[in-house]
Short mmCIF file of C-alpha atoms in Angstrom, two decimals:
data_model
loop_
_atom_site.label_atom_id
_atom_site.label_comp_id
_atom_site.label_asym_id
_atom_site.label_seq_id
_atom_site.Cartn_x
_atom_site.Cartn_y
_atom_site.Cartn_z
CA MET A 1091 0.31 -0.01 -0.01
CA SER A 1092 1.22 3.24 -0.90
CA LYS A 1093 1.09 5.61 1.87
CA ARG A 1094 0.17 9.30 1.46
CA SER A 1095 3.30 11.42 3.03
CA SER A 1096 1.80 14.87 2.68
CA ALA A 1097 -1.45 16.42 2.53
CA LYS A 1098 -2.88 15.72 -0.90
CA TYR A 1099 -3.35 19.07 -1.72
CA LYS A 1100 -0.22 19.94 -1.31
CA LEU A 1101 0.66 18.16 -4.78
CA ASP A 1102 -1.93 20.32 -6.38
CA ARG A 1103 -0.04 23.31 -5.48
CA ARG A 1104 3.56 21.99 -6.12
CA MET A 1105 2.04 21.30 -9.71
CA GLY A 1106 0.41 24.57 -9.99
CA GLU A 1107 -2.75 22.62 -11.15
CA ASN A 1108 -5.86 21.34 -9.76
CA ILE A 1109 -5.25 17.47 -10.69
CA TRP A 1110 -8.07 15.91 -9.46
CA GLY A 1111 -10.70 18.98 -10.25
CA ARG A 1112 -11.75 19.23 -6.73
CA PRO A 1113 -13.66 22.13 -5.77
CA LYS A 1114 -11.64 22.56 -2.43
CA SER A 1115 -8.30 22.58 -4.05
CA PRO A 1116 -5.97 25.41 -2.71
CA VAL A 1117 -4.52 26.19 -6.45
CA ASN A 1118 -8.87 27.64 -6.96
CA LYS A 1119 -7.35 30.49 -5.02
CA ARG A 1120 -3.50 30.52 -4.57
CA GLU A 1121 -1.37 28.85 -7.97
CA TYR A 1122 1.88 29.19 -6.53
CA GLY A 1123 3.68 26.38 -4.67
CA PRO A 1124 3.66 25.52 -1.23
CA GLY A 1125 6.15 26.96 1.37
CA GLN A 1126 7.75 30.12 2.11
CA HIS A 1127 9.14 30.18 -1.04
CA GLY A 1128 6.56 29.33 -3.27
CA GLN A 1129 5.67 32.54 -4.21
CA ARG A 1130 9.09 33.41 -6.08
CA ARG A 1131 9.50 33.62 -9.71
CA LYS A 1132 10.35 30.22 -11.34
CA GLY A 1133 13.28 29.99 -13.85
CA LYS A 1134 13.41 28.41 -16.74
CA VAL A 1135 12.53 24.82 -16.67
CA SER A 1136 14.83 22.34 -18.26
CA ASP A 1137 13.85 19.23 -20.44
CA PHE A 1138 14.38 17.05 -18.16
CA GLY A 1139 12.49 19.35 -15.22
CA ILE A 1140 9.13 19.39 -17.41
CA GLN A 1141 9.70 15.50 -18.17
CA LEU A 1142 9.73 15.14 -14.35
CA LYS A 1143 6.84 17.27 -13.46
CA ALA A 1144 4.71 15.20 -15.76
CA LYS A 1145 5.56 11.91 -14.25
CA GLN A 1146 5.15 13.47 -10.91
CA LYS A 1147 1.68 14.73 -12.27
CA LEU A 1148 0.83 11.10 -13.42
CA LYS A 1149 2.29 9.19 -10.26
CA GLY A 1150 0.86 11.55 -7.86
CA TYR A 1151 -3.19 11.31 -9.81
CA TYR A 1152 -3.10 7.75 -8.97
CA GLY A 1153 -2.65 8.20 -5.06
CA ASP A 1154 1.10 9.12 -5.44
CA VAL A 1155 1.58 5.30 -6.04
CA THR A 1156 5.21 3.87 -4.98
CA GLU A 1157 8.23 4.77 -7.48
CA LYS A 1158 8.57 0.73 -7.66
CA GLN A 1159 4.94 0.35 -8.76
CA PHE A 1160 4.89 2.94 -11.15
CA LYS A 1161 8.21 1.93 -12.78
CA LYS A 1162 6.91 -1.71 -13.11
CA ALA A 1163 3.87 -0.03 -14.91
CA TYR A 1164 6.15 1.58 -17.32
CA THR A 1165 8.24 -0.96 -18.21
CA GLU A 1166 5.20 -3.63 -18.79
CA ALA A 1167 3.87 -0.67 -21.09
CA ALA A 1168 7.09 -0.63 -22.91
CA ARG A 1169 6.90 -4.37 -23.41
CA MET A 1170 3.63 -4.00 -25.01
CA LYS A 1171 2.76 -3.41 -28.64
CA GLY A 1172 1.47 -0.22 -29.78
CA ASP A 1173 2.15 3.30 -28.39
CA THR A 1174 4.06 3.17 -24.69
CA GLY A 1175 2.53 6.19 -23.26
CA GLN A 1176 -1.34 4.91 -24.09
CA ASN A 1177 -0.09 1.33 -23.07
CA LEU A 1178 0.97 3.48 -19.74
CA ILE A 1179 -2.60 5.39 -19.27
CA GLY A 1180 -4.28 1.77 -20.21
CA LEU A 1181 -2.42 0.03 -17.02
CA LEU A 1182 -2.89 2.67 -14.89
CA GLU A 1183 -6.80 2.85 -15.70
CA ARG A 1184 -6.85 -0.80 -14.91
CA ARG A 1185 -5.57 -0.77 -11.26
CA LEU A 1186 -8.24 -2.05 -8.97
CA ASP A 1187 -8.21 1.38 -6.91
CA ALA A 1188 -8.72 3.40 -10.05
CA VAL A 1189 -11.68 1.57 -11.22
CA VAL A 1190 -13.24 1.94 -8.23
CA TYR A 1191 -12.56 5.69 -8.14
CA ARG A 1192 -13.93 5.80 -11.76
CA ALA A 1193 -17.11 4.22 -10.31
CA LYS A 1194 -17.71 6.80 -8.14
CA PHE A 1195 -17.58 4.13 -5.19
CA ALA A 1196 -15.32 6.63 -3.60
CA PRO A 1197 -14.84 10.36 -3.63
CA THR A 1198 -11.02 10.26 -3.39
CA ILE A 1199 -8.37 7.67 -5.18
CA TRP A 1200 -6.94 7.53 -1.59
CA SER A 1201 -10.32 6.43 -0.36
CA ALA A 1202 -10.84 4.21 -3.23
CA ARG A 1203 -7.38 2.52 -2.13
CA GLN A 1204 -8.90 2.26 1.50
CA LEU A 1205 -12.27 0.65 0.22
CA VAL A 1206 -9.94 -2.03 -1.38
CA ASN A 1207 -7.55 -2.45 1.51
CA HIS A 1208 -10.49 -3.08 3.92
CA GLY A 1209 -12.17 -5.84 1.92
CA HIS A 1210 -15.40 -3.86 0.64
CA ILE A 1211 -14.66 -4.46 -3.30
CA ARG A 1212 -15.83 -7.52 -4.85
CA VAL A 1213 -14.29 -8.76 -8.19
CA ASN A 1214 -16.68 -11.23 -10.14
CA GLY A 1215 -18.03 -12.07 -6.41
CA VAL A 1216 -14.92 -12.58 -5.07
CA LYS A 1217 -13.39 -10.32 -1.91
CA CYS A 1218 -10.11 -8.55 -3.40
CA ASN A 1219 -7.99 -6.24 -0.98
CA ILE A 1220 -5.19 -5.77 -3.36
CA ALA A 1221 -5.20 -2.20 -4.90
CA SER A 1222 -2.71 -2.51 -7.95
CA ARG A 1223 -4.55 -5.64 -9.15
CA LEU A 1224 -5.47 -5.29 -12.67
CA VAL A 1225 -9.07 -5.39 -14.07
CA LYS A 1226 -9.86 -7.09 -17.40
CA PRO A 1227 -12.41 -6.03 -19.51
CA GLY A 1228 -15.84 -8.09 -18.40
CA ASP A 1229 -14.76 -8.04 -14.87
CA GLU A 1230 -17.55 -7.26 -12.60
CA LEU A 1231 -17.21 -4.90 -9.65
CA THR A 1232 -19.63 -4.87 -6.74
CA LEU A 1233 -19.50 -3.10 -3.25
CA GLY A 1234 -19.54 -5.49 -0.14
CA PRO A 1235 -22.55 -5.41 2.07
CA LYS A 1236 -21.48 -2.76 4.49
CA ALA A 1237 -19.57 -0.45 2.05
CA ALA A 1238 -23.08 0.50 0.39
CA GLU A 1239 -24.18 2.64 3.25
CA MET A 1240 -20.86 4.11 3.84
CA ALA A 1241 -20.63 8.06 4.10
CA LEU A 1242 -17.75 8.19 1.82
CA VAL A 1243 -19.50 6.05 -0.54
CA MET A 1244 -22.54 8.15 -0.62
CA GLU A 1245 -20.51 11.08 -0.68
CA ALA A 1246 -18.75 10.04 -3.74
CA GLN A 1247 -21.85 9.14 -5.39
CA GLY A 1248 -23.44 12.35 -5.28
CA LEU A 1249 -20.61 14.36 -6.78
CA SER A 1250 -21.37 16.49 -9.45
CA GLU A 1251 -17.77 17.33 -10.68
CA ARG A 1252 -17.27 14.04 -12.05
CA GLU A 1253 -19.25 11.37 -14.09
CA ILE A 1254 -18.72 7.27 -14.51
CA PRO A 1255 -16.63 7.32 -17.70
CA ASP A 1256 -18.02 5.33 -20.90
CA TYR A 1257 -15.39 2.57 -20.41
CA ILE A 1258 -17.42 1.69 -17.03
CA ALA A 1259 -20.82 0.49 -17.61
CA ALA A 1260 -22.95 1.08 -14.23
CA ASP A 1261 -25.43 -1.40 -13.14
CA GLY A 1262 -27.45 0.49 -10.17
CA ALA A 1263 -25.64 1.76 -7.49
CA SER A 1264 -23.67 -1.02 -6.16
CA LYS A 1265 -22.21 -2.52 -9.21
CA VAL A 1266 -20.18 -1.62 -12.26
CA SER A 1267 -18.57 -3.33 -15.25
CA TYR A 1268 -15.44 -3.18 -16.11
CA VAL A 1269 -16.17 -2.63 -20.63
CA ARG A 1270 -12.37 -2.16 -22.24
CA VAL A 1271 -9.03 -0.65 -21.98
CA PRO A 1272 -9.42 3.32 -22.33
CA THR A 1273 -7.25 5.55 -24.81
CA LEU A 1274 -5.64 8.78 -23.71
CA ASP A 1275 -8.71 10.74 -24.80
CA GLU A 1276 -11.16 8.90 -23.35
CA VAL A 1277 -9.68 9.08 -19.59
CA PRO A 1278 -11.55 12.39 -17.80
CA TYR A 1279 -8.57 13.98 -16.87
CA PRO A 1280 -9.25 17.29 -14.96
CA VAL A 1281 -5.88 18.28 -16.32
CA LYS A 1282 -3.71 17.43 -19.39
CA MET A 1283 -1.44 14.23 -18.64
CA GLU A 1284 1.45 13.77 -20.86
CA PRO A 1285 2.10 10.23 -20.99
CA ASN A 1286 4.67 10.62 -23.50
CA LEU A 1287 6.82 12.84 -21.48
CA VAL A 1288 6.88 10.24 -18.96
CA VAL A 1289 8.27 7.78 -21.45
CA GLU A 1290 10.82 10.43 -22.40
CA PHE A 1291 12.11 10.20 -18.59
CA TYR A 1292 12.17 6.62 -18.34
CA SER A 1293 13.74 6.29 -21.59
CA ARG A 1294 16.56 8.77 -20.73
#
């Protein structure tokens, strides 16, 4: 399990973008970085700096997965046929915690991971508590009996800032099917993600 080592909105401020599209994000009011030097004018960023930021933003979006897990996803994406950047997005979107988040079973990616870790999610009827498990097209995800009544699940389902994407089919409030692996254009990121820069970062 990846620990959240600092407040999640600090990542928003470090990136200078509201990466989850949440109305409470401090970036909505302050676009400069955190800390006493956050308002200093930034110099020109190198190519490496741009690639690093793209990697940190994508990695952070999925709940700050560990570097080991993220690098493993990149290595797997590079081995697959087709565009490595698209493959990477596909693999990240197949993570169980990401699918739980997309299905609006949880308000944040972290609470989605917590739901999985605590055994509240069933994949094809079987309890699964591994957040990094890859979901396959055709798999069905259901909420456990206790989870359907949890406050955070009810909060997530009432969120107006995001909708369930087309590659996940909802069947009522507590069951979804994973239809297909999405392309970059289909993923509802609130900000621009640049997996091509992540590929450049790792291929240096």
